[in-house]
Coordinates of C-alpha atoms in Angstrom, one line a residue:
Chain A
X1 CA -16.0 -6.9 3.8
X2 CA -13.8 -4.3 2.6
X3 CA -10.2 -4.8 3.4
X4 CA -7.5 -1.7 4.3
X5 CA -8.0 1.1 2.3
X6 CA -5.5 3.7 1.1
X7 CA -6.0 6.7 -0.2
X8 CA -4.5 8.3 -2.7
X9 CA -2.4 5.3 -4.2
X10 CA -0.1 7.7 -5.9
X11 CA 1.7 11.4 -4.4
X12 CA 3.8 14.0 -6.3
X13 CA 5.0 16.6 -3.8
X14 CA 7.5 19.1 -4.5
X15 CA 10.0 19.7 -1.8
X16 CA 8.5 22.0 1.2
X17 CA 5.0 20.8 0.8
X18 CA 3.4 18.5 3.1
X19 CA 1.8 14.7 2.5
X20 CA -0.9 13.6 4.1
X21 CA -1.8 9.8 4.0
X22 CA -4.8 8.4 4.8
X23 CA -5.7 4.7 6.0
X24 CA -9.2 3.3 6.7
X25 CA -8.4 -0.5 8.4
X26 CA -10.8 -2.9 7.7
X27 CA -14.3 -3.1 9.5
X28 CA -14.0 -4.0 12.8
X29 CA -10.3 -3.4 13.7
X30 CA -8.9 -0.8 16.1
X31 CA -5.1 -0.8 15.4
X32 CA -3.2 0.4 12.7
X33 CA 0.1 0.4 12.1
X34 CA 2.1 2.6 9.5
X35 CA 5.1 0.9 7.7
X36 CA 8.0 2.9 5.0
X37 CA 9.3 0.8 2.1
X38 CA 12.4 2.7 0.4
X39 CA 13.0 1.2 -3.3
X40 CA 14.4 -2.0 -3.3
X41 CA 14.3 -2.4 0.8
X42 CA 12.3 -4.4 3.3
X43 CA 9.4 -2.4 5.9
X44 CA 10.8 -0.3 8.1
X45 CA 8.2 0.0 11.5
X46 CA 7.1 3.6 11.9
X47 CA 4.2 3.6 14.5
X48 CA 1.5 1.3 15.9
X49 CA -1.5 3.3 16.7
X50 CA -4.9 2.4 18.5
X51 CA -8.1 4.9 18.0
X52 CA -6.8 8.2 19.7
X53 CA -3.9 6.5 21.1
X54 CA -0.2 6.7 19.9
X55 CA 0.9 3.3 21.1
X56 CA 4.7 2.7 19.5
X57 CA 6.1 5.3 17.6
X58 CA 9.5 4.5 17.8
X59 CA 10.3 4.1 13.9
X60 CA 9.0 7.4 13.6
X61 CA 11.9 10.1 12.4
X62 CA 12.0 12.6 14.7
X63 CA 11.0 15.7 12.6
X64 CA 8.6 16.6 10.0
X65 CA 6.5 13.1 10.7
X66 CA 3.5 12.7 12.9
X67 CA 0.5 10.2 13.0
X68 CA -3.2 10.1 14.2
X69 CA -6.3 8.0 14.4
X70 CA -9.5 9.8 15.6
X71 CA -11.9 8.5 17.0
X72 CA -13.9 9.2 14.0
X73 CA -12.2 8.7 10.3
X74 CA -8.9 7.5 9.0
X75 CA -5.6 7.3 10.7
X76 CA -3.3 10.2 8.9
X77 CA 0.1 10.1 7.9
X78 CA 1.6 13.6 8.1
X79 CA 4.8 14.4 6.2
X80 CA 5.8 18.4 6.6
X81 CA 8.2 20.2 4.6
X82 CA 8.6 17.0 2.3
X83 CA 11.9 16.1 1.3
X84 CA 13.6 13.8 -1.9
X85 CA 14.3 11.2 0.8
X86 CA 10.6 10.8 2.0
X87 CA 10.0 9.5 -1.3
X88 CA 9.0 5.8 -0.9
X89 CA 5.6 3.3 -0.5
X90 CA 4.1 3.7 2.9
X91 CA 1.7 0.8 3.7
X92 CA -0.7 0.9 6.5
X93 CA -1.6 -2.4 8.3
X94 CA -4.6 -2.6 10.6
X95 CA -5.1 -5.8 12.9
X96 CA -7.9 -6.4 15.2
X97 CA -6.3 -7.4 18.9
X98 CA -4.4 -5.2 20.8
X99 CA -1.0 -6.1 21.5
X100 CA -1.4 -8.2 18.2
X101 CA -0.5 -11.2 19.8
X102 CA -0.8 -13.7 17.2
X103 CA -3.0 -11.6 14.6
X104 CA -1.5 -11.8 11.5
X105 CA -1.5 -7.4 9.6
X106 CA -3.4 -7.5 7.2
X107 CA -2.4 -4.6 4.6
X108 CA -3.7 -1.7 2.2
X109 CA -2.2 -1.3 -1.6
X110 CA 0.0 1.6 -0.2
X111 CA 0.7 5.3 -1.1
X112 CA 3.7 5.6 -3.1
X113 CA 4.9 9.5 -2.8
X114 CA 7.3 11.1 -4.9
X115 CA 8.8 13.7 -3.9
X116 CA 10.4 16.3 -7.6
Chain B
X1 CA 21.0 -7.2 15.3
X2 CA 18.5 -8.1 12.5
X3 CA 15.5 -9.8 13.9
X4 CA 14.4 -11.1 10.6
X5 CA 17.3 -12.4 7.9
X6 CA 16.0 -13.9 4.3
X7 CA 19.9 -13.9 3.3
X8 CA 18.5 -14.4 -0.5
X9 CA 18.3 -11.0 -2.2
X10 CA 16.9 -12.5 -5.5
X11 CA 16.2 -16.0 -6.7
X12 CA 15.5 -16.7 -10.2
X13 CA 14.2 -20.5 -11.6
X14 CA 12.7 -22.0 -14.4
X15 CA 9.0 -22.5 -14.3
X16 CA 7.7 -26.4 -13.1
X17 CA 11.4 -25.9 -10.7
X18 CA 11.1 -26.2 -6.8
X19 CA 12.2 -23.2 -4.6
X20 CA 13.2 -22.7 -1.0
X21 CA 13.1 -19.2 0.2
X22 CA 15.3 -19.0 3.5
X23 CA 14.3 -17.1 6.5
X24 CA 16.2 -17.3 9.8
X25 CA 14.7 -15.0 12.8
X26 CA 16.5 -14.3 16.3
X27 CA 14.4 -13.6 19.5
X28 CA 14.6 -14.2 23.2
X29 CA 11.2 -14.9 23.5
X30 CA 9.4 -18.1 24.0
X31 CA 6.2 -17.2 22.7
X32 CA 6.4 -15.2 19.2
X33 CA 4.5 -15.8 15.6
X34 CA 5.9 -16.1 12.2
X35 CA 4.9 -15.1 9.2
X36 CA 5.1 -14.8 5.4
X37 CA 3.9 -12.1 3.2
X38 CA 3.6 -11.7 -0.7
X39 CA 4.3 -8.7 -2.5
X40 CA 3.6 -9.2 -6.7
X41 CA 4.3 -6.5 -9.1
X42 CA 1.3 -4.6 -8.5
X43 CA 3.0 -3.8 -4.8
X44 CA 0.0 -5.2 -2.4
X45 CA 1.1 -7.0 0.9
X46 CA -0.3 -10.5 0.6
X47 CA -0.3 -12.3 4.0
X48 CA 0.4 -16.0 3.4
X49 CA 0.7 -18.2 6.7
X50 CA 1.4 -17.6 10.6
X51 CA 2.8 -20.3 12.9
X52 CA 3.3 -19.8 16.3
X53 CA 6.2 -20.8 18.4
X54 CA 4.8 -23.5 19.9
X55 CA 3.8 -25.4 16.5
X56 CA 6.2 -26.4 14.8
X57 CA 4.8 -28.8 12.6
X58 CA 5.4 -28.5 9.0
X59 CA 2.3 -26.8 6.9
X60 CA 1.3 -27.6 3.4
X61 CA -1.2 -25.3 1.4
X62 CA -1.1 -26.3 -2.2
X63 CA 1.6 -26.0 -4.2
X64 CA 3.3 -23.9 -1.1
X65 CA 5.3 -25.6 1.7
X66 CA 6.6 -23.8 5.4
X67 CA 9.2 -25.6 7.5
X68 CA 9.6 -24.3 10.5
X69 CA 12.3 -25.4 13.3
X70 CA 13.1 -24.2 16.2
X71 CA 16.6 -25.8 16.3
X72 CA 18.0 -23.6 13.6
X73 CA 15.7 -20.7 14.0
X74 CA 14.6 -20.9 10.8
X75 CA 11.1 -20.8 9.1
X76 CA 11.7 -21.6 5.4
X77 CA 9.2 -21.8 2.5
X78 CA 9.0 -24.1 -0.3
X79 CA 6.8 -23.3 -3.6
X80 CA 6.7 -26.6 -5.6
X81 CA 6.5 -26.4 -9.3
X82 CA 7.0 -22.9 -9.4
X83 CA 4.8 -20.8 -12.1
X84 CA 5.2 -17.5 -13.4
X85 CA 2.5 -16.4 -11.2
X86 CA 4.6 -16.8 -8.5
X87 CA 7.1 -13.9 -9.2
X88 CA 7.0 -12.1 -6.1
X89 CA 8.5 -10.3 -3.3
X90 CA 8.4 -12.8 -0.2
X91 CA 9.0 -11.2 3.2
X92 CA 9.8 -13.4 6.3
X93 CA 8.3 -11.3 9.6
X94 CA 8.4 -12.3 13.6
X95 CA 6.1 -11.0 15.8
X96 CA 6.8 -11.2 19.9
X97 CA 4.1 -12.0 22.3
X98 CA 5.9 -9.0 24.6
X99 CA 6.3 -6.4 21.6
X100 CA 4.2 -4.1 19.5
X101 CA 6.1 -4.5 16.2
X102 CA 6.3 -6.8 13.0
X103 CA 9.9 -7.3 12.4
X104 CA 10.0 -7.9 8.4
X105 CA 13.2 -9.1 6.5
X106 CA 14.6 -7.6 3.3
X107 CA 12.9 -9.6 1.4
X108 CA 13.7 -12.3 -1.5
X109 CA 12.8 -11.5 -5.0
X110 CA 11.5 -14.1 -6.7
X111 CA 11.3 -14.6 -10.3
X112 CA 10.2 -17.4 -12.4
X113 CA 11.0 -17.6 -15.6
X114 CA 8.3 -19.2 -18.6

């Protein structure tokens, strides 16, 4: 039973370009939730998201940053027109209840972008 | 306000010592979840225990030890005999039964000297 998958586990991006982070969650689970992790700092909350559904996405900065998850594939992480400050681990979560009463996240290995 | 507070930025001890990590939470909720996560040097989120609000009996897993009470609003951990292995990151998160979001602390770094 495969757990959350990441993909890539590593991103150079020079400044302008765009990122794009992709998270499977594990078999069976229909949220996922997108977390930042600046060097040396706790997870910041970006969004909560359910299978074509942007549920929460109130840690999300207001520009440049957007999430999906089709109904078919991975949920995406967008990052346009990159920036130094983007650089960071981004972790994706995935849980199976809605509302995640209860349901402990259970996490991927991260995508750590770097942005020269 | 913080939701989450592990005070502890880093905590170093001697291997075969015991360690508390602290974590002290604020909600007005009566129905929320706790919960600890390790992350080792290789940067993966390990999830370690929940306990809901309504528990608050104290959990023992092996060398590992949660103490949870509702008094002080705190929900500390306790790794006995400490080994090397054990050199971590250890995040402290709530979860309310109203809410979407996992509110982590800062984290405590842990390391454990041979």
């Amino acid at each position: 039973n495969a757990g959350v998958m990441q993909n890539p586990r590593h991103l150079v991006r020079r400044r302008g370009q765009e990122a794009r982070l992709r998270c499977s969650p594990m078999k069976g689970h229909s949220h996922v939730y997108w977390y930042r992790q600046l060097p040396e700092e706790g997870l910041k909350f970006m969004v909560y998201l359910q299978k074509e559904n942007i549920i929460d996405e109130s840690g999300m900065p207001k520009e440049r940053f957007s999430a999906e998850f089709p109904k078919e594939g991975p949920s995406i992480l967008r990052i346009q027109q990159v920036v130094r400050g983007d650089s960071a681990a981004y972790f994706c979560a995935s849980s199976p209840q809605a509302g995640v009463v209860g349901s402990p996240l259970h996490f991927g290995n991260g995508t750590r972008l770097t942005v020269t | 306000a913080q939701k989450v507070t592990q005070a502890q930025t880093e905590i170093s001890v001697v291997e075969k010592e015991d360690v508390t990590l602290d974590c002290v939470y604020e909600t007005r909720d009566t129905t929320y979840y706790l919960f600890w996560y390790k992350q080792p040097p290789s940067g993966e989120l390990v999830f370690l225990i929940r306990r809901n609000s309504f528990d608050e009996q104290n959990e023992i897993s092996g060398r590992y030890s949660w103490n949870f009470q509702k008094s002080t609003s705190s929900f500390n951990f306790t790794i006995t005999a400490s080994q090397v292995v054990d050199s971590a990151v250890y995040f402290c998160a709530l979860s309310e039964a109203t809410g979407n979001q996992f509110y982590f602390g800062t984290g405590t770094s842990l390391t454990v000297i041979p």
